[in-house]
PDB file of C-alpha atoms in Angstrom:
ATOM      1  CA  UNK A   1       7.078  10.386  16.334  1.00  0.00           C
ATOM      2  CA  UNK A   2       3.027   9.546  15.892  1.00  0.00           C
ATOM      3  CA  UNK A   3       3.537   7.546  13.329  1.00  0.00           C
ATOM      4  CA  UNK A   4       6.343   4.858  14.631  1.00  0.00           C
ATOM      5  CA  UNK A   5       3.258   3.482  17.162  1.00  0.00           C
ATOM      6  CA  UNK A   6       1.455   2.788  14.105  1.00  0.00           C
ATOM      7  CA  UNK A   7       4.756   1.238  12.355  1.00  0.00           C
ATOM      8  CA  UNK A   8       5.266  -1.144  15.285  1.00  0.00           C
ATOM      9  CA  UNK A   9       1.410  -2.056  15.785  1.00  0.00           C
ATOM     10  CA  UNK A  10       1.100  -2.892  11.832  1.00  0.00           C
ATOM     11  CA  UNK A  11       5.027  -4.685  12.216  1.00  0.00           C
ATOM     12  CA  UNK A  12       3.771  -6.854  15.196  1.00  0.00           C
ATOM     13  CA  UNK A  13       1.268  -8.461  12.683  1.00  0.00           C
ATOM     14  CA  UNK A  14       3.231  -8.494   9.720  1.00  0.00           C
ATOM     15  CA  UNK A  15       3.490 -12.509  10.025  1.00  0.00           C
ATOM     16  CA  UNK A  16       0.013 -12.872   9.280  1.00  0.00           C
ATOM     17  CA  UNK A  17      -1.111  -9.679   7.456  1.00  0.00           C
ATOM     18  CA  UNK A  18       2.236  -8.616   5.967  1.00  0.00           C
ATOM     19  CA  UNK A  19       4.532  -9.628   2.583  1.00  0.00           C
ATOM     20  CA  UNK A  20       7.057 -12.129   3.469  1.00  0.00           C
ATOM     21  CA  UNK A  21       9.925 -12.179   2.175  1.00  0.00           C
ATOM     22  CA  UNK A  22      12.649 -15.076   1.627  1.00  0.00           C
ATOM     23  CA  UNK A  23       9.683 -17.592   2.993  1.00  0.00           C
ATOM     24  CA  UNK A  24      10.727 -20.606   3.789  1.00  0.00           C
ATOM     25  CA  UNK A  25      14.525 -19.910   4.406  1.00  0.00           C
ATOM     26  CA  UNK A  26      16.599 -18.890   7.629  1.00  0.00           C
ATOM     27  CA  UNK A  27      16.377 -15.194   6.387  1.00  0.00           C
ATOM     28  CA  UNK A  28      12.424 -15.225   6.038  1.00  0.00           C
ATOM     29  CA  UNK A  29      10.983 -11.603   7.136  1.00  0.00           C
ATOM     30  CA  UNK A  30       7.752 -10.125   6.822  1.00  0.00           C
ATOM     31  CA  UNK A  31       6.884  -6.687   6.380  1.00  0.00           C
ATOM     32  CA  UNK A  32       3.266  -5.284   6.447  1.00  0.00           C
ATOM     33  CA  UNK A  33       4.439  -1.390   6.529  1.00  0.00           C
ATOM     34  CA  UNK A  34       7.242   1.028   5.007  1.00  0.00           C
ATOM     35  CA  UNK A  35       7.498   4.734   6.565  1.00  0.00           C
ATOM     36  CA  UNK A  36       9.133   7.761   5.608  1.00  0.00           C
ATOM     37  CA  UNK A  37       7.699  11.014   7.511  1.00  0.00           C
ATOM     38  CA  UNK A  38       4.355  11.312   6.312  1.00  0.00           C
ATOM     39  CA  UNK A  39       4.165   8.736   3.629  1.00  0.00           C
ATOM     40  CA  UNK A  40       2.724   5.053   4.525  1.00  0.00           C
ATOM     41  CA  UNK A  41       3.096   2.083   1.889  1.00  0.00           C
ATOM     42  CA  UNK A  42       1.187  -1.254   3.645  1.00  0.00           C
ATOM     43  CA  UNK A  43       2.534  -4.326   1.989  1.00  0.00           C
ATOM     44  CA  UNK A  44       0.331  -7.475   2.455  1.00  0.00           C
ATOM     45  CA  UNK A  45       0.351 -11.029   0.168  1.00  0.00           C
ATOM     46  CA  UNK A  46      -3.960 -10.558  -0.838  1.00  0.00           C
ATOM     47  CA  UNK A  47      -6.689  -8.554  -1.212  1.00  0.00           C
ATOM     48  CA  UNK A  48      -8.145  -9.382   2.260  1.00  0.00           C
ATOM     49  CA  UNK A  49      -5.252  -8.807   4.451  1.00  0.00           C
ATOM     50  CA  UNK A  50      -4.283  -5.035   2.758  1.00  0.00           C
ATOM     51  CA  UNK A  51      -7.853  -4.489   3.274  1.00  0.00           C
ATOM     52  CA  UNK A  52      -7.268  -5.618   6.812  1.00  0.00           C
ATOM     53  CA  UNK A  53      -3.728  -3.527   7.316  1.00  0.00           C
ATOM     54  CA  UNK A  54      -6.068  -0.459   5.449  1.00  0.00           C
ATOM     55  CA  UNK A  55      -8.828  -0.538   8.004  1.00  0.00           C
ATOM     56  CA  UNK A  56      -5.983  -0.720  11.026  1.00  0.00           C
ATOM     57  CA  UNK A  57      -4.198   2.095   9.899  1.00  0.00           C
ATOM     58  CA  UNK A  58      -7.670   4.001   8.917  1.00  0.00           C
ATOM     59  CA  UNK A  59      -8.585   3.234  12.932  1.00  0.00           C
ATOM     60  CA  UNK A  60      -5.493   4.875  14.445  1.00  0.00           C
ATOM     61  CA  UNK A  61      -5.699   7.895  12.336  1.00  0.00           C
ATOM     62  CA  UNK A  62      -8.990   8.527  13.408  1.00  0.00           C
ATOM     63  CA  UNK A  63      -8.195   7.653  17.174  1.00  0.00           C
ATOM     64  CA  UNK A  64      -5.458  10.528  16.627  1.00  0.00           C
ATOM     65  CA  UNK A  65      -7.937  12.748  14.352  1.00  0.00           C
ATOM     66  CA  UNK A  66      -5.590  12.695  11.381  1.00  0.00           C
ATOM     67  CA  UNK A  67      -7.258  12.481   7.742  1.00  0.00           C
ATOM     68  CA  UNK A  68      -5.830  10.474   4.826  1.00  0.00           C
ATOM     69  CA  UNK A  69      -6.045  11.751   1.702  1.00  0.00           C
ATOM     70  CA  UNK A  70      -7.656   9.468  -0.355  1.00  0.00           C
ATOM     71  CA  UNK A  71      -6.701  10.884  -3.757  1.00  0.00           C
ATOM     72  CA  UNK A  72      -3.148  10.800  -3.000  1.00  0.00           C
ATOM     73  CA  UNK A  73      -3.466   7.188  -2.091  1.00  0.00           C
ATOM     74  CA  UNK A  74      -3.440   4.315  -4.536  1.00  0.00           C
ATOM     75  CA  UNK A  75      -4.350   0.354  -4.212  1.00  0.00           C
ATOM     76  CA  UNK A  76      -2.000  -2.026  -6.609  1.00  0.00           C
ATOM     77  CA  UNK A  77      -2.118  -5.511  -6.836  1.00  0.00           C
ATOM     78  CA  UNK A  78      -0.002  -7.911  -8.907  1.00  0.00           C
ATOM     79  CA  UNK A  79      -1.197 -10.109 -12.299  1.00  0.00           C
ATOM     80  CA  UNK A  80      -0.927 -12.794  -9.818  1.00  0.00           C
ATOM     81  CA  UNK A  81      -3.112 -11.268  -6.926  1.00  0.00           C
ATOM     82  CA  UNK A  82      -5.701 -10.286  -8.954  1.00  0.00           C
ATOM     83  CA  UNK A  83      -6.086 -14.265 -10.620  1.00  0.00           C
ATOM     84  CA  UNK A  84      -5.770 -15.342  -6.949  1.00  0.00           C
ATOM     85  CA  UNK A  85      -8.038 -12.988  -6.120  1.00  0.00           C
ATOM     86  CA  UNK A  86     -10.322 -14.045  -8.864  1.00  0.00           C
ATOM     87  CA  UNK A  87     -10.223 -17.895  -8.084  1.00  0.00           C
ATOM     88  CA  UNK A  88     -10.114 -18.001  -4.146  1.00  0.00           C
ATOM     89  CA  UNK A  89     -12.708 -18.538  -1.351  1.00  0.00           C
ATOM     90  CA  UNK A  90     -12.678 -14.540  -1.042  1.00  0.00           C
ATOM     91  CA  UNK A  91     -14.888 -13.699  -3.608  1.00  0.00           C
ATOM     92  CA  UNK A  92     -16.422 -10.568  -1.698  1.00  0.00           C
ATOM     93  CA  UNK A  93     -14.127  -8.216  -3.349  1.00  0.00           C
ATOM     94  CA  UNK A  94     -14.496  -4.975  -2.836  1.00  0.00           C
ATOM     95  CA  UNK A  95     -13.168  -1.790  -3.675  1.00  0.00           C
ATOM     96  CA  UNK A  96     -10.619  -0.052  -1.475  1.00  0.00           C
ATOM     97  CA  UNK A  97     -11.489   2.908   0.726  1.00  0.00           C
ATOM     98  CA  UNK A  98     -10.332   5.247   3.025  1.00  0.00           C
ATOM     99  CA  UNK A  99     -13.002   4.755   6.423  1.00  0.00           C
ATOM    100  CA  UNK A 100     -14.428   7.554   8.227  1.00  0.00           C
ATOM    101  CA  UNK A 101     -15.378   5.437  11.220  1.00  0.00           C
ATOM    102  CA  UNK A 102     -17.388   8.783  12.105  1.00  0.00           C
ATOM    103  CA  UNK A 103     -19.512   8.601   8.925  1.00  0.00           C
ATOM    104  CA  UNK A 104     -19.019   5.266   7.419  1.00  0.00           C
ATOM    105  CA  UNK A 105     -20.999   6.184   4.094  1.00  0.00           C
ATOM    106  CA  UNK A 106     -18.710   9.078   4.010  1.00  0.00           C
ATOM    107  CA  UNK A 107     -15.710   6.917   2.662  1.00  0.00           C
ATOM    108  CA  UNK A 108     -13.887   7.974   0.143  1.00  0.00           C
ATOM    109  CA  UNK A 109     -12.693   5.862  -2.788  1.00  0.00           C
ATOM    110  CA  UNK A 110      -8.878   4.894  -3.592  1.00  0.00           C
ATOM    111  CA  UNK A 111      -7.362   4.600  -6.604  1.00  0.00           C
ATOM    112  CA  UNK A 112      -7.045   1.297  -8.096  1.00  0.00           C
ATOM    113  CA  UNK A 113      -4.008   0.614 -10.324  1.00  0.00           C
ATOM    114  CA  UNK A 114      -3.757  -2.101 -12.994  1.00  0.00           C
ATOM    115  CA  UNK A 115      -0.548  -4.066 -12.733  1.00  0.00           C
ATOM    116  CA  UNK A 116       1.175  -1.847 -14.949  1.00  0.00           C
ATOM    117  CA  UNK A 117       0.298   1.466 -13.871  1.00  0.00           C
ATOM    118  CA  UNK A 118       2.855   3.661 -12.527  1.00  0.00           C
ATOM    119  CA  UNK A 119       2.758   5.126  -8.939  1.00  0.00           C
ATOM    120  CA  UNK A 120       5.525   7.005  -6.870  1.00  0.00           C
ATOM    121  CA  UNK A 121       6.852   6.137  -3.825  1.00  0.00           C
ATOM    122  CA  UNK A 122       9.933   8.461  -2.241  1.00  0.00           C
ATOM    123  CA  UNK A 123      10.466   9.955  -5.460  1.00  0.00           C
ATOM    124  CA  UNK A 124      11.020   6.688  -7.014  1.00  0.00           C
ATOM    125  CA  UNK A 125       8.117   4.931 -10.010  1.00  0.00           C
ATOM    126  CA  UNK A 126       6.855   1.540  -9.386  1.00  0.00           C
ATOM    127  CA  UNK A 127       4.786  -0.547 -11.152  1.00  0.00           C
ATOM    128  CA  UNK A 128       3.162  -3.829  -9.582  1.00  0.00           C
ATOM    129  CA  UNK A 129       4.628  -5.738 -12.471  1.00  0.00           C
ATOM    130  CA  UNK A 130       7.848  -4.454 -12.143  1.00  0.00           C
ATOM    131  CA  UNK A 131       8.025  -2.788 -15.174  1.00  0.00           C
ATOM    132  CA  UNK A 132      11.336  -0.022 -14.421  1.00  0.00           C
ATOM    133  CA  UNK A 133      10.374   2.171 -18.116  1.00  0.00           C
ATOM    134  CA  UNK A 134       8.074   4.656 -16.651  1.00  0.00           C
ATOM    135  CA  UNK A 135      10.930   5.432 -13.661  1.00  0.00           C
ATOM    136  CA  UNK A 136      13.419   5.137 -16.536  1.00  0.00           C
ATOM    137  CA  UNK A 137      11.639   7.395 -19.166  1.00  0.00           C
ATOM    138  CA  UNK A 138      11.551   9.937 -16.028  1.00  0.00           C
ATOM    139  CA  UNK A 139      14.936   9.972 -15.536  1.00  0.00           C
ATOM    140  CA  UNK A 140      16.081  10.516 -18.925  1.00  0.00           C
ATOM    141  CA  UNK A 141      13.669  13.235 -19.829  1.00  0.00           C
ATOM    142  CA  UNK A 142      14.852  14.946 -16.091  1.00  0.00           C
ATOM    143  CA  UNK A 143      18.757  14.045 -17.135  1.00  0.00           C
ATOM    144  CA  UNK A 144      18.105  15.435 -20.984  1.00  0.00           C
ATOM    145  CA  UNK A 145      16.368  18.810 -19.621  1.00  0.00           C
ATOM    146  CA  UNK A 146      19.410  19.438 -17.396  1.00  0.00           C
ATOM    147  CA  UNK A 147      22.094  18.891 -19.978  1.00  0.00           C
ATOM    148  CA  UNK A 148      20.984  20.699 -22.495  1.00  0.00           C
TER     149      UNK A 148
END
């Protein structure tokens, strides 16, 4: 129940901070956030607005004193981010991290993943490039174990 105020806030500004999808067409939607009980993924189109959905969402957990844990949270950008990244007016990269508006030096680091590195969301491995073998080689080792 906390978390669907968060949903909603980070959902009203999903036209300018979240991923669209189907831009351009009648069925264009944008997303910024996807929630399952605890779990958060933010969804954004560059570095600078994730960073922007990641400092929201660090705010209202600590408005509601709730911690993140920052080494069960991971950063992934695309091939294509990261050369849009590389060539755009935002050149002040920097690396993602969980805020502790209490103690700002206190953040804590995220992992970054390369754009093949696997991460799991719901049970489920992603890549940012799409790439389905690490979810596959899961599933086979899982279905081989319980067949034999």
């Amino acid at each position: 129940i906390l978390i669907d105020p968060l949903v909603t806030w980070l959902n009203e500004h999903s036209t300018d901070l979240g991923y669209k999808i189907a831009e351009g067409t009648p069925y264009e939607i944008a997303i910024a956030a996807i929630v399952f009980a605890d779990d958060c993924t933010l969804i954004a189109q560059s570095n600078r607005k994730a960073r922007t959905l990641l400092m929201m969402e660090s705010a209202f957990f600590q408005y509601h004193k709730i911690s993140i844990s920052a080494h069960k949270t991971v950063y992934g950008r695309t091939a294509a981010a990261i050369a849009i990244d590389a060539t755009s007016q935002w050149t002040d990269y920097v690396e993602p991290k969980i805020i502790d508006f209490e103690n700002p030096n206190a953040a804590e680091n995220i992992t970054i993943l390369k754009p093949d590195d696997d991460f799991r969301v719901l049970g489920v491995y992603f890549t940012m490039s799409l790439n389905w073998q690490p979810q596959l080689e899961r599933l086979i080792a899982t279905l081989t174990a319980k067949l034999t």
